Short mmCIF file of C-alpha atoms in Angstrom, two decimals:
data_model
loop_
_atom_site.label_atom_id
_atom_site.label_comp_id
_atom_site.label_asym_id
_atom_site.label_seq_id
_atom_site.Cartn_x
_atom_site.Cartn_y
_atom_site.Cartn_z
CA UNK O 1171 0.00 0.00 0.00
CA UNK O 1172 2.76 2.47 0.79
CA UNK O 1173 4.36 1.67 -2.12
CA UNK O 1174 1.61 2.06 -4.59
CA UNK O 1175 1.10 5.99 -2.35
CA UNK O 1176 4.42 6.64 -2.96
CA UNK O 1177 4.30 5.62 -6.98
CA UNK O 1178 0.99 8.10 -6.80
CA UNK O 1179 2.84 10.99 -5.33
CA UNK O 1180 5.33 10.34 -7.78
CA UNK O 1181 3.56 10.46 -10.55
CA UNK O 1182 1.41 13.64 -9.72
CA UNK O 1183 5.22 15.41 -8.56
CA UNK O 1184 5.79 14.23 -12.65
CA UNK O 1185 2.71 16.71 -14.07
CA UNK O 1186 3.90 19.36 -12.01
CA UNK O 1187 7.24 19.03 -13.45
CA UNK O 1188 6.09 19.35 -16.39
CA UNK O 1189 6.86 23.16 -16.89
CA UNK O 1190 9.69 23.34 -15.34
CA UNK O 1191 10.82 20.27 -18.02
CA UNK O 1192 9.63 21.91 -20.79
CA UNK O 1193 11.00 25.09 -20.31
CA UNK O 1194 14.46 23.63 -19.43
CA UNK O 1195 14.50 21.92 -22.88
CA UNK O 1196 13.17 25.09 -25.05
CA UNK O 1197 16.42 27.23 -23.29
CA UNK O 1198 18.78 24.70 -24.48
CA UNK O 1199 17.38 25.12 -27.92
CA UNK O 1200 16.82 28.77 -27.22
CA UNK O 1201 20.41 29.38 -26.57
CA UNK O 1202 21.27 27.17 -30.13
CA UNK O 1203 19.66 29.51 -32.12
CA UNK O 1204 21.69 31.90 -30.28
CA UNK O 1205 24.79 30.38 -31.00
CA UNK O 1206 24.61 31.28 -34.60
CA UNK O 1207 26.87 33.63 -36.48
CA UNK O 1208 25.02 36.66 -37.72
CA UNK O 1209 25.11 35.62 -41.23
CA UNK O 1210 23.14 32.64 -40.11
CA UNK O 1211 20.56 34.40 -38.03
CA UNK O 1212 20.50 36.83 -41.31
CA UNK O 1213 19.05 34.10 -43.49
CA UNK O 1214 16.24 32.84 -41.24
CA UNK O 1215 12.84 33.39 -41.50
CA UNK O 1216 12.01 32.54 -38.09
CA UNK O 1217 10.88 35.41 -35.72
CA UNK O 1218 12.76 34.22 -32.77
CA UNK O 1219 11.44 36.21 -30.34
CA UNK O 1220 7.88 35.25 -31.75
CA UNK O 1221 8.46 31.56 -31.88
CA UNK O 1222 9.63 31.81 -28.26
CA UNK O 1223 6.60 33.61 -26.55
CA UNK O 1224 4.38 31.14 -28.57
CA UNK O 1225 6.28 28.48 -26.94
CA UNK O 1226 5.97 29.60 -23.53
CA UNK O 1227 2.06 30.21 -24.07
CA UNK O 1228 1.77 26.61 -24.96
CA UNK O 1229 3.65 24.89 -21.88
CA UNK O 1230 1.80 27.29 -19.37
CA UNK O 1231 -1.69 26.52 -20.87
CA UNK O 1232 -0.66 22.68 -20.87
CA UNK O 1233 1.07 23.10 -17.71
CA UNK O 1234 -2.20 24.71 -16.26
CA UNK O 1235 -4.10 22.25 -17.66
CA UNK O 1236 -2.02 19.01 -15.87
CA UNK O 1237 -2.48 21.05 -12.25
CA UNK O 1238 -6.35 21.03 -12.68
CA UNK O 1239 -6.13 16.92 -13.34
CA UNK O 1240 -3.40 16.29 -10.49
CA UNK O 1241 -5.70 18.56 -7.85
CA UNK O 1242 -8.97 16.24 -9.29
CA UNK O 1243 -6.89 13.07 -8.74
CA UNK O 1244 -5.33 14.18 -5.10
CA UNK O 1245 -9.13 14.52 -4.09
CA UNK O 1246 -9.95 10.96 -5.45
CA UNK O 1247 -7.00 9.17 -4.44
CA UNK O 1248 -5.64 9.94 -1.51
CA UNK O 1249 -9.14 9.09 -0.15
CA UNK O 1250 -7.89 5.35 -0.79
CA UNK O 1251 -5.39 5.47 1.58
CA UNK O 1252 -6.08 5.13 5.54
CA UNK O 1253 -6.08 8.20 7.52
CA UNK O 1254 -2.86 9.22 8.98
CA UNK O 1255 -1.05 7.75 5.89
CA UNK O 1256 1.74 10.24 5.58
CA UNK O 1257 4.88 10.38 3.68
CA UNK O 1258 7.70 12.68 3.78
CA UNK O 1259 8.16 15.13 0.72
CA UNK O 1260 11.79 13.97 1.02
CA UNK O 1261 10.77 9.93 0.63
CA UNK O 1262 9.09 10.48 -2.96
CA UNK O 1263 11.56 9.85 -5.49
CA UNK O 1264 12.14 12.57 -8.21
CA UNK O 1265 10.52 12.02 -11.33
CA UNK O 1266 12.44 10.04 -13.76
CA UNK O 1267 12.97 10.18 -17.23
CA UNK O 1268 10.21 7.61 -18.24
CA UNK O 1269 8.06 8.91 -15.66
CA UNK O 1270 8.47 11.97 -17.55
CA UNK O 1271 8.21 11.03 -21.27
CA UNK O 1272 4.57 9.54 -20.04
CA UNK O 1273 3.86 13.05 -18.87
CA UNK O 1274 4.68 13.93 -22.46
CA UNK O 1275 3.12 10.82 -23.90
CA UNK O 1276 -0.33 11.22 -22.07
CA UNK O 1277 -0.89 14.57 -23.90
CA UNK O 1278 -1.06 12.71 -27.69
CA UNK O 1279 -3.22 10.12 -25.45
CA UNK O 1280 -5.54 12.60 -24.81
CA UNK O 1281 -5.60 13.79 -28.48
CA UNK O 1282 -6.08 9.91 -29.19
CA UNK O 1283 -9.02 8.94 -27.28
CA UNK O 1284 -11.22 11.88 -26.71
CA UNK O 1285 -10.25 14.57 -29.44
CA UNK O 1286 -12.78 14.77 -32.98
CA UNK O 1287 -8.44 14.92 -34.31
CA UNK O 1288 -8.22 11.53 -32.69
CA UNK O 1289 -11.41 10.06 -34.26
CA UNK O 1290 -9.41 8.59 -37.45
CA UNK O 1291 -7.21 6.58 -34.99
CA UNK O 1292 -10.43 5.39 -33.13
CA UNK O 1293 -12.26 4.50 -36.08
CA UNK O 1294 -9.71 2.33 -36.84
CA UNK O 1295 -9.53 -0.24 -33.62
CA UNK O 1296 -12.49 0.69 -31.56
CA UNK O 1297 -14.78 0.81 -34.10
CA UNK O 1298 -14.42 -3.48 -34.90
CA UNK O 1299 -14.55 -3.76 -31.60
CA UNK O 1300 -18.20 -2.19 -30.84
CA UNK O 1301 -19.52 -3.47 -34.27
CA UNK O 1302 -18.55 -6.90 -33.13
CA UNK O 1303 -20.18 -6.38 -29.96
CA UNK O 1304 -23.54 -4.51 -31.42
CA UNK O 1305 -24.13 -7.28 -33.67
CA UNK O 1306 -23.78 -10.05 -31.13
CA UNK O 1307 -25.78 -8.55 -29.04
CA UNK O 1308 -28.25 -6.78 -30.91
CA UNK O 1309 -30.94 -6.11 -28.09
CA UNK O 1310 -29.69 -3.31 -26.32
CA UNK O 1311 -32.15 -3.84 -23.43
CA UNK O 1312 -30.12 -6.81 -22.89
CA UNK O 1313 -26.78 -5.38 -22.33
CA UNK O 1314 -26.63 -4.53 -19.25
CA UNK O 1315 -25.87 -7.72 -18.47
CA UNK O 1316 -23.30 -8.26 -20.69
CA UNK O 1317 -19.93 -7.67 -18.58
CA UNK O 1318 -16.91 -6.87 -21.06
CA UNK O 1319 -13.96 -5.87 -19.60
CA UNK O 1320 -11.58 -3.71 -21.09
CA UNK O 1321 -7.64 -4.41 -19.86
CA UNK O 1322 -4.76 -1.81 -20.63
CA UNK O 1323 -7.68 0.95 -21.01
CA UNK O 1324 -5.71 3.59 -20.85
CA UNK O 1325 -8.02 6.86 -20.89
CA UNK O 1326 -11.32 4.58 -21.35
CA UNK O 1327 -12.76 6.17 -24.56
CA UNK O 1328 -13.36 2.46 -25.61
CA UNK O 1329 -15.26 1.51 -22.04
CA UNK O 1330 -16.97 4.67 -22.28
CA UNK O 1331 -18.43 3.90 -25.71
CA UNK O 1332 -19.08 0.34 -24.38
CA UNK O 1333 -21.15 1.80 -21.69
CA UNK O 1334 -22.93 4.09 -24.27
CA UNK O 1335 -24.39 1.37 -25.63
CA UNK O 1336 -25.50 -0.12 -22.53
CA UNK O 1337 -23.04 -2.30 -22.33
CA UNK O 1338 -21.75 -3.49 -18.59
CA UNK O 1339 -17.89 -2.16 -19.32
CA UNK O 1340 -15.02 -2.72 -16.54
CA UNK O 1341 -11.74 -0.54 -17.31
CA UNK O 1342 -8.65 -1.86 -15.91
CA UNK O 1343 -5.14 0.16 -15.98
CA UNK O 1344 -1.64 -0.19 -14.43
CA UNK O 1345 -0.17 3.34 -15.40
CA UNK O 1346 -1.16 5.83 -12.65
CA UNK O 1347 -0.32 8.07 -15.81
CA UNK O 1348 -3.37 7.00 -17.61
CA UNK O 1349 -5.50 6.48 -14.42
CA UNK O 1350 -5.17 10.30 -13.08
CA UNK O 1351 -5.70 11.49 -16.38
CA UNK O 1352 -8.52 9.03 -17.30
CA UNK O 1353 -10.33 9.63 -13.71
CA UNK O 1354 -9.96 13.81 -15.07
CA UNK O 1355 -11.48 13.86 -18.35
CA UNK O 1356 -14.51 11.54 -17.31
CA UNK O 1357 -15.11 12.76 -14.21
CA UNK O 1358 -14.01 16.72 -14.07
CA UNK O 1359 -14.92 17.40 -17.51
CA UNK O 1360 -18.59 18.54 -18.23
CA UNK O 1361 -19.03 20.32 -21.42
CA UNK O 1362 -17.15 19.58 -25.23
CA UNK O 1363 -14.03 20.92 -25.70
CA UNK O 1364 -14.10 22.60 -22.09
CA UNK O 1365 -10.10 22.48 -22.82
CA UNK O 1366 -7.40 23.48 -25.09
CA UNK O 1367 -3.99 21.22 -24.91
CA UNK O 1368 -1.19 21.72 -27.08
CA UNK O 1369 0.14 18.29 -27.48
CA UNK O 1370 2.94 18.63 -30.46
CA UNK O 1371 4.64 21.72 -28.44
CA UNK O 1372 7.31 20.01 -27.53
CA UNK O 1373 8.24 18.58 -30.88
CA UNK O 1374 10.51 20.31 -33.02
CA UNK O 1375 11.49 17.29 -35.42
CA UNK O 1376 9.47 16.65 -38.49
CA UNK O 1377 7.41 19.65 -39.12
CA UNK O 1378 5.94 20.80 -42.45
CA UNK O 1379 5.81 24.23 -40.89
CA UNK O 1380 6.52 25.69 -37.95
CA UNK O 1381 3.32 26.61 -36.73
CA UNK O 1382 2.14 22.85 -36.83
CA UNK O 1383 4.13 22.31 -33.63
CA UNK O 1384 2.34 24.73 -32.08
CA UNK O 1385 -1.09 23.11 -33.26
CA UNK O 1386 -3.99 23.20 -30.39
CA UNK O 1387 -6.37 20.32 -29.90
CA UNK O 1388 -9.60 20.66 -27.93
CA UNK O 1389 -10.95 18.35 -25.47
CA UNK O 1390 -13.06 16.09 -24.66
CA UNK O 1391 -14.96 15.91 -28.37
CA UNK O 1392 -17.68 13.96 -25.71
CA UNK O 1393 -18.15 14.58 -22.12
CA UNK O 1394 -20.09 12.43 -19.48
CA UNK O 1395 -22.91 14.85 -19.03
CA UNK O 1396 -23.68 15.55 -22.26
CA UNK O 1397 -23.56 11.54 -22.74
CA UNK O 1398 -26.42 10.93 -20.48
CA UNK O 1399 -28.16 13.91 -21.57
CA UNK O 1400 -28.44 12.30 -25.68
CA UNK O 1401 -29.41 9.05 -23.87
CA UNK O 1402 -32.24 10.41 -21.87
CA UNK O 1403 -33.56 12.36 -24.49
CA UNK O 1404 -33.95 8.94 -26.54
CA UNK O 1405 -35.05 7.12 -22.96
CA UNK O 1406 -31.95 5.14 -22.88
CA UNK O 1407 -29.68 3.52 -19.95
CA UNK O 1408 -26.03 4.62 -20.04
CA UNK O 1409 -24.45 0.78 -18.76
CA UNK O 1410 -22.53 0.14 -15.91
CA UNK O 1411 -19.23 1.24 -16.13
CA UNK O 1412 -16.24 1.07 -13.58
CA UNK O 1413 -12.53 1.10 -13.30
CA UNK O 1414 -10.12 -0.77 -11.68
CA UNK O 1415 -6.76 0.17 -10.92
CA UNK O 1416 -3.99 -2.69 -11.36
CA UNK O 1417 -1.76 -5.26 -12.91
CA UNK O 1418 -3.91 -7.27 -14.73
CA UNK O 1419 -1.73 -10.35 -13.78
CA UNK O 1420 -2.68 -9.97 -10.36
CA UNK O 1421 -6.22 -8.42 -10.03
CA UNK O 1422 -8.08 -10.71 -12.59
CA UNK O 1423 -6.11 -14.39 -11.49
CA UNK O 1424 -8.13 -14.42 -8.47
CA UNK O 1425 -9.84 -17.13 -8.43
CA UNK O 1426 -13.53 -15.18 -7.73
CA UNK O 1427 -12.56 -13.52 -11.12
CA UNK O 1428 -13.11 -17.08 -13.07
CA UNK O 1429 -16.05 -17.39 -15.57
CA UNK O 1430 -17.49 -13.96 -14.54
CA UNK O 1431 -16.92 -12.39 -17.95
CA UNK O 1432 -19.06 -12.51 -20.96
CA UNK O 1433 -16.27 -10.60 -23.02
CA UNK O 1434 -12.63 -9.16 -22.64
CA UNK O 1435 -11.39 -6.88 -25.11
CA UNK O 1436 -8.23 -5.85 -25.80
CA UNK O 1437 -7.28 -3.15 -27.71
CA UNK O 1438 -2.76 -2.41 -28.13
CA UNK O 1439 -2.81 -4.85 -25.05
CA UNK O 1440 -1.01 -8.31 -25.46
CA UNK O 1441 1.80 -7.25 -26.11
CA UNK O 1442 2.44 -5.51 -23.16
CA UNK O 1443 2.92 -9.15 -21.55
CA UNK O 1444 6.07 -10.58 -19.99
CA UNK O 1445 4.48 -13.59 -20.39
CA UNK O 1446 1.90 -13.74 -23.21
CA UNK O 1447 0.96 -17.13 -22.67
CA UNK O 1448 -0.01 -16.07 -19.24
CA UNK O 1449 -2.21 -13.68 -20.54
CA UNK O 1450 -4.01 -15.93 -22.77
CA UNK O 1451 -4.74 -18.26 -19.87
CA UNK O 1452 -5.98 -15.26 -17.64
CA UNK O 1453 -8.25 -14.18 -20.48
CA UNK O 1454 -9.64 -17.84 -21.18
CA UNK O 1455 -10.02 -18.47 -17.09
CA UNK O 1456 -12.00 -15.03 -16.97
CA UNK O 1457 -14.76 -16.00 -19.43
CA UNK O 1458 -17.77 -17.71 -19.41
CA UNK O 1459 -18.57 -20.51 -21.40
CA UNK O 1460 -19.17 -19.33 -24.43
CA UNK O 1461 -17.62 -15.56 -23.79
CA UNK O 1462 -15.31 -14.17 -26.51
CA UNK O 1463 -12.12 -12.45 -26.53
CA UNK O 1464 -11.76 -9.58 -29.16
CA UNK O 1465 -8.53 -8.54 -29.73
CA UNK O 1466 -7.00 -5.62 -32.13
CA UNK O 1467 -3.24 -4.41 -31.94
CA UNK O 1468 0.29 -5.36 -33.02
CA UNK O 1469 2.98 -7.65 -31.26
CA UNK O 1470 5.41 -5.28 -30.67
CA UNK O 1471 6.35 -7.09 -27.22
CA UNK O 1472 6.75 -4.11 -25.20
CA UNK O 1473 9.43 -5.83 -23.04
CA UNK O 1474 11.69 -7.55 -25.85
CA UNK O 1475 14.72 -5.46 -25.86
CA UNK O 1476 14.88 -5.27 -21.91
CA UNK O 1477 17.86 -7.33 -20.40
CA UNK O 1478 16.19 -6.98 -16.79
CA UNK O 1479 12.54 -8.19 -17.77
CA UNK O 1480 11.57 -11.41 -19.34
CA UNK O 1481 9.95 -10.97 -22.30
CA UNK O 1482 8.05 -14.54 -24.35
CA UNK O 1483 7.55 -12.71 -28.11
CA UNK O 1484 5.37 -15.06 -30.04
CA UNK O 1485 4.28 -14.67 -33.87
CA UNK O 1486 0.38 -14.02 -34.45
CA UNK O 1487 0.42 -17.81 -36.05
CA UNK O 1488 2.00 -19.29 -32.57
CA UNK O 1489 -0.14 -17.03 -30.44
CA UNK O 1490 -3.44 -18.54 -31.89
CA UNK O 1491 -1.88 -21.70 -32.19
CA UNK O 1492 -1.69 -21.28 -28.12
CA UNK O 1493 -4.89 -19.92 -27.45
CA UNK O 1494 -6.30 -23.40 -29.21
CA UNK O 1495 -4.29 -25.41 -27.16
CA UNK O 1496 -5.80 -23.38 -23.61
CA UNK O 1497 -8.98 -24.09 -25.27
CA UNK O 1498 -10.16 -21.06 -27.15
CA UNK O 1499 -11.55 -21.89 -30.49
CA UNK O 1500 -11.22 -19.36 -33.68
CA UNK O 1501 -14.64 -17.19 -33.87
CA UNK O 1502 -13.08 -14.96 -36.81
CA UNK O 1503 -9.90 -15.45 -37.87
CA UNK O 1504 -7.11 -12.65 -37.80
CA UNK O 1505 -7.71 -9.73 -40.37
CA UNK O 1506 -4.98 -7.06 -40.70
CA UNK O 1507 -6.34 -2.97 -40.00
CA UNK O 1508 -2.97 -0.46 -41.09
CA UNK O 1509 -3.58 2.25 -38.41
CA UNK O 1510 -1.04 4.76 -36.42
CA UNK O 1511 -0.70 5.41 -32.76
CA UNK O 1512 -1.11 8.67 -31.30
CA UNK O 1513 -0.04 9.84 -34.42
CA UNK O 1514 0.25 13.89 -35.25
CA UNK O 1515 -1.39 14.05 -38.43
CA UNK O 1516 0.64 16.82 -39.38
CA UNK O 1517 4.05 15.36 -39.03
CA UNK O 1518 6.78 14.04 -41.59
CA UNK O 1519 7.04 11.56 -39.92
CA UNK O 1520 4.20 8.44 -40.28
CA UNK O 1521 4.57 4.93 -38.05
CA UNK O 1522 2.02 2.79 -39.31
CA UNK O 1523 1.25 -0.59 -37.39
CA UNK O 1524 -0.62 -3.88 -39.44
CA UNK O 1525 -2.75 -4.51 -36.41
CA UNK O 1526 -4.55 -7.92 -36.08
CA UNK O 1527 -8.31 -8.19 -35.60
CA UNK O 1528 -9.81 -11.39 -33.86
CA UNK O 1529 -12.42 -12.84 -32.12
CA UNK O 1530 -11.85 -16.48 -30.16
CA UNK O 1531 -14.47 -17.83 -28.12
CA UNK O 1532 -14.29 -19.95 -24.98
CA UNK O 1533 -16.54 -23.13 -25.95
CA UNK O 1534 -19.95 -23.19 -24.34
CA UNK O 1535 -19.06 -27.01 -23.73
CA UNK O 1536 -15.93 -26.39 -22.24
CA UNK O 1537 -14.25 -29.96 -23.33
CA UNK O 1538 -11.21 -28.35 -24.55
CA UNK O 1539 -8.25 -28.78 -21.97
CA UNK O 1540 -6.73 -26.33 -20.35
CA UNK O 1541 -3.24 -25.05 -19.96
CA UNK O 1542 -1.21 -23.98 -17.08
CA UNK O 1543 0.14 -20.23 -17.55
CA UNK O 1544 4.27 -19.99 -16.82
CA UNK O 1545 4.39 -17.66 -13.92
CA UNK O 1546 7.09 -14.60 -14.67
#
């Protein structure tokens, strides 16, 4: 428990660093430009002075925009922790470099999940996902009772939409990253676009022009309230949804989790397993006879070029191959969707992953044998 208060505390100390950060990387390239030889500085056409205040707008407006999710998250949060819990400022680690970078990082996550910019990405994994889901279960009055959950969920846009369609949708996340800023823009958000980010500020690589880095984004494109106001106005239930905060490894093993699940999906998930096979065992154990597994993302194996971690990289052929042998069998068979990852549209630059789309079931007879997950 202390441990996981301390990794909090770190985390939030991470957002507020992030001006101080930011500003400490724009002098260094501040004082580059500087360095030039007059002749240089002759033959730019870059208002310096310009390009810096611009700059400076866009890390306070972010940087004002992290406080107001780390004081929502301190209020939710540290209520989970028994009274009297206290920790010396001098016991929280400084933030590190990763810890950092997924300061960085969860601005393009916000852009991702719950910008109208993001909607292309979206489109492209979530949208299989819920039409999967929609058609299986075509009588909406009948979802409620239809328990997906939703590992790795980052930001939730995908257990949000779930639950939009009245849908019983669990979120579970590791990253207290994603978790402050997930618990912010679903619960401390209640209007469309109530906020401007500027999430490509800090990029200076790659840019058609030099305004694109200082591109704004507005956020949420769809906020809670609004939500449930469309679905009363058509007399519909939002479904149950919930988050919970975790290593999937070790809050859905349990054995009270077993054959409670009608559905799991996971969207850029399985490969962040040490252990995939693992994985595919906790996923089979967690369903119900006859409860699918929908799956869309790549294999890039998050862990295979660590030398501390272990790290089992399968192919997609020997990861179904697996999933047969634990007992799943194939409902549709892997089809490839070309899609980026918080990707700035305007950029030179253009990482496209061939992401696999499939659906196995658990068999409703449940004669297929099972197979003991490797523990990491």
């Amino acid at each position: 428990m202390l441990e996981d208060h301390v990794s909090f505390l770190r985390t939030v100390a991470a957002f507020h660093h992030y001006r101080s950060q930011s500003v400490a990387a724009w002098e260094m390239r501040k004082a580059n430009f500087l360095k030039l030889q007059s002749q240089h500085k002759n033959v730019l056409c870059i208002d310096l002075d310009a390009m810096f205040k611009l700059y400076d707008e866009c890390i306070c407006r972010n940087s004002a925009f992290f406080e107001s999710v780390c004081e929502a998250s301190l209020e939710l949060f540290m209520s989970y922790w028994p009274d009297g819990t206290t920790i010396a400022r001098a016991d929280i680690p400084p933030p590190t470099a990763l810890d950092m970078d997924k300061v960085f990082s969860t601005l393009r996550q916000f852009v991702r999940d719950w910008s109208a910019e993001g909607l292309p990405e979206r489109e492209c994994v979530y949208k299989p996902v819920l039409d999967f889901f929609e058609k299986m279960y075509p009588t909406r009055d009948a979802r409620s009772a239809v328990k997906i959950l939703i590992p790795g969920a980052g930001l939730c846009r995908l257990s949000v939409e779930l639950a939009y369609r009245g849908f019983f949708a669990q979120a579970n996340e590791f990253s207290y990253h994603m978790l402050i800023a997930g618990h912010y823009i679903q619960n401390h958000c209640f209007e469309s676009k109530q906020h401007v980010i500027y999430p490509y500020c800090d990029n200076t690589c790659n840019l058609v022009n030099r305004l694109d880095q200082f591109a704004e984004v507005a956020i949420p494109d769809l906020c809670a309230a609004e939500a449930l106001d469309d679905l009363r106005d058509q007399q519909l239930e939002f479904g149950e949804l919930s988050m919970v905060a975790g290593d999937f490894t070790e809050v859905y093993a349990k054995e009270h989790q077993q054959r409670s699940w009608n559905a799991v999906a996971t969207v850029f998930f399985i490969d962040t397993a040490h252990n995939i096979i693992e994985y595919l065992q906790i996923i089979y154990d967690l369903l119900v006879p006859g409860g699918y597994w929908v799956n869309c993302g790549p294999l890039l194996y998050h862990f295979a070029d660590s030398a501390e971690d272990m790290s089992i990289e399968l192919s997609l052929g020997e990861l179904i191959s697996v999933a047969q042998k634990i007992g799943f069998a194939v409902c549709c068979p892997p089809s490839f969707i070309d899609t980026t990852y918080t990707n700035n549209q305007r950029s030179m630059k253009q990482l496209v992953y061939r992401c696999a789309f499939f659906v196995l079931q658990r068999p409703l007879d449940d004669a297929a044998p099972a197979v003991a997950a490797a523990t990491a």
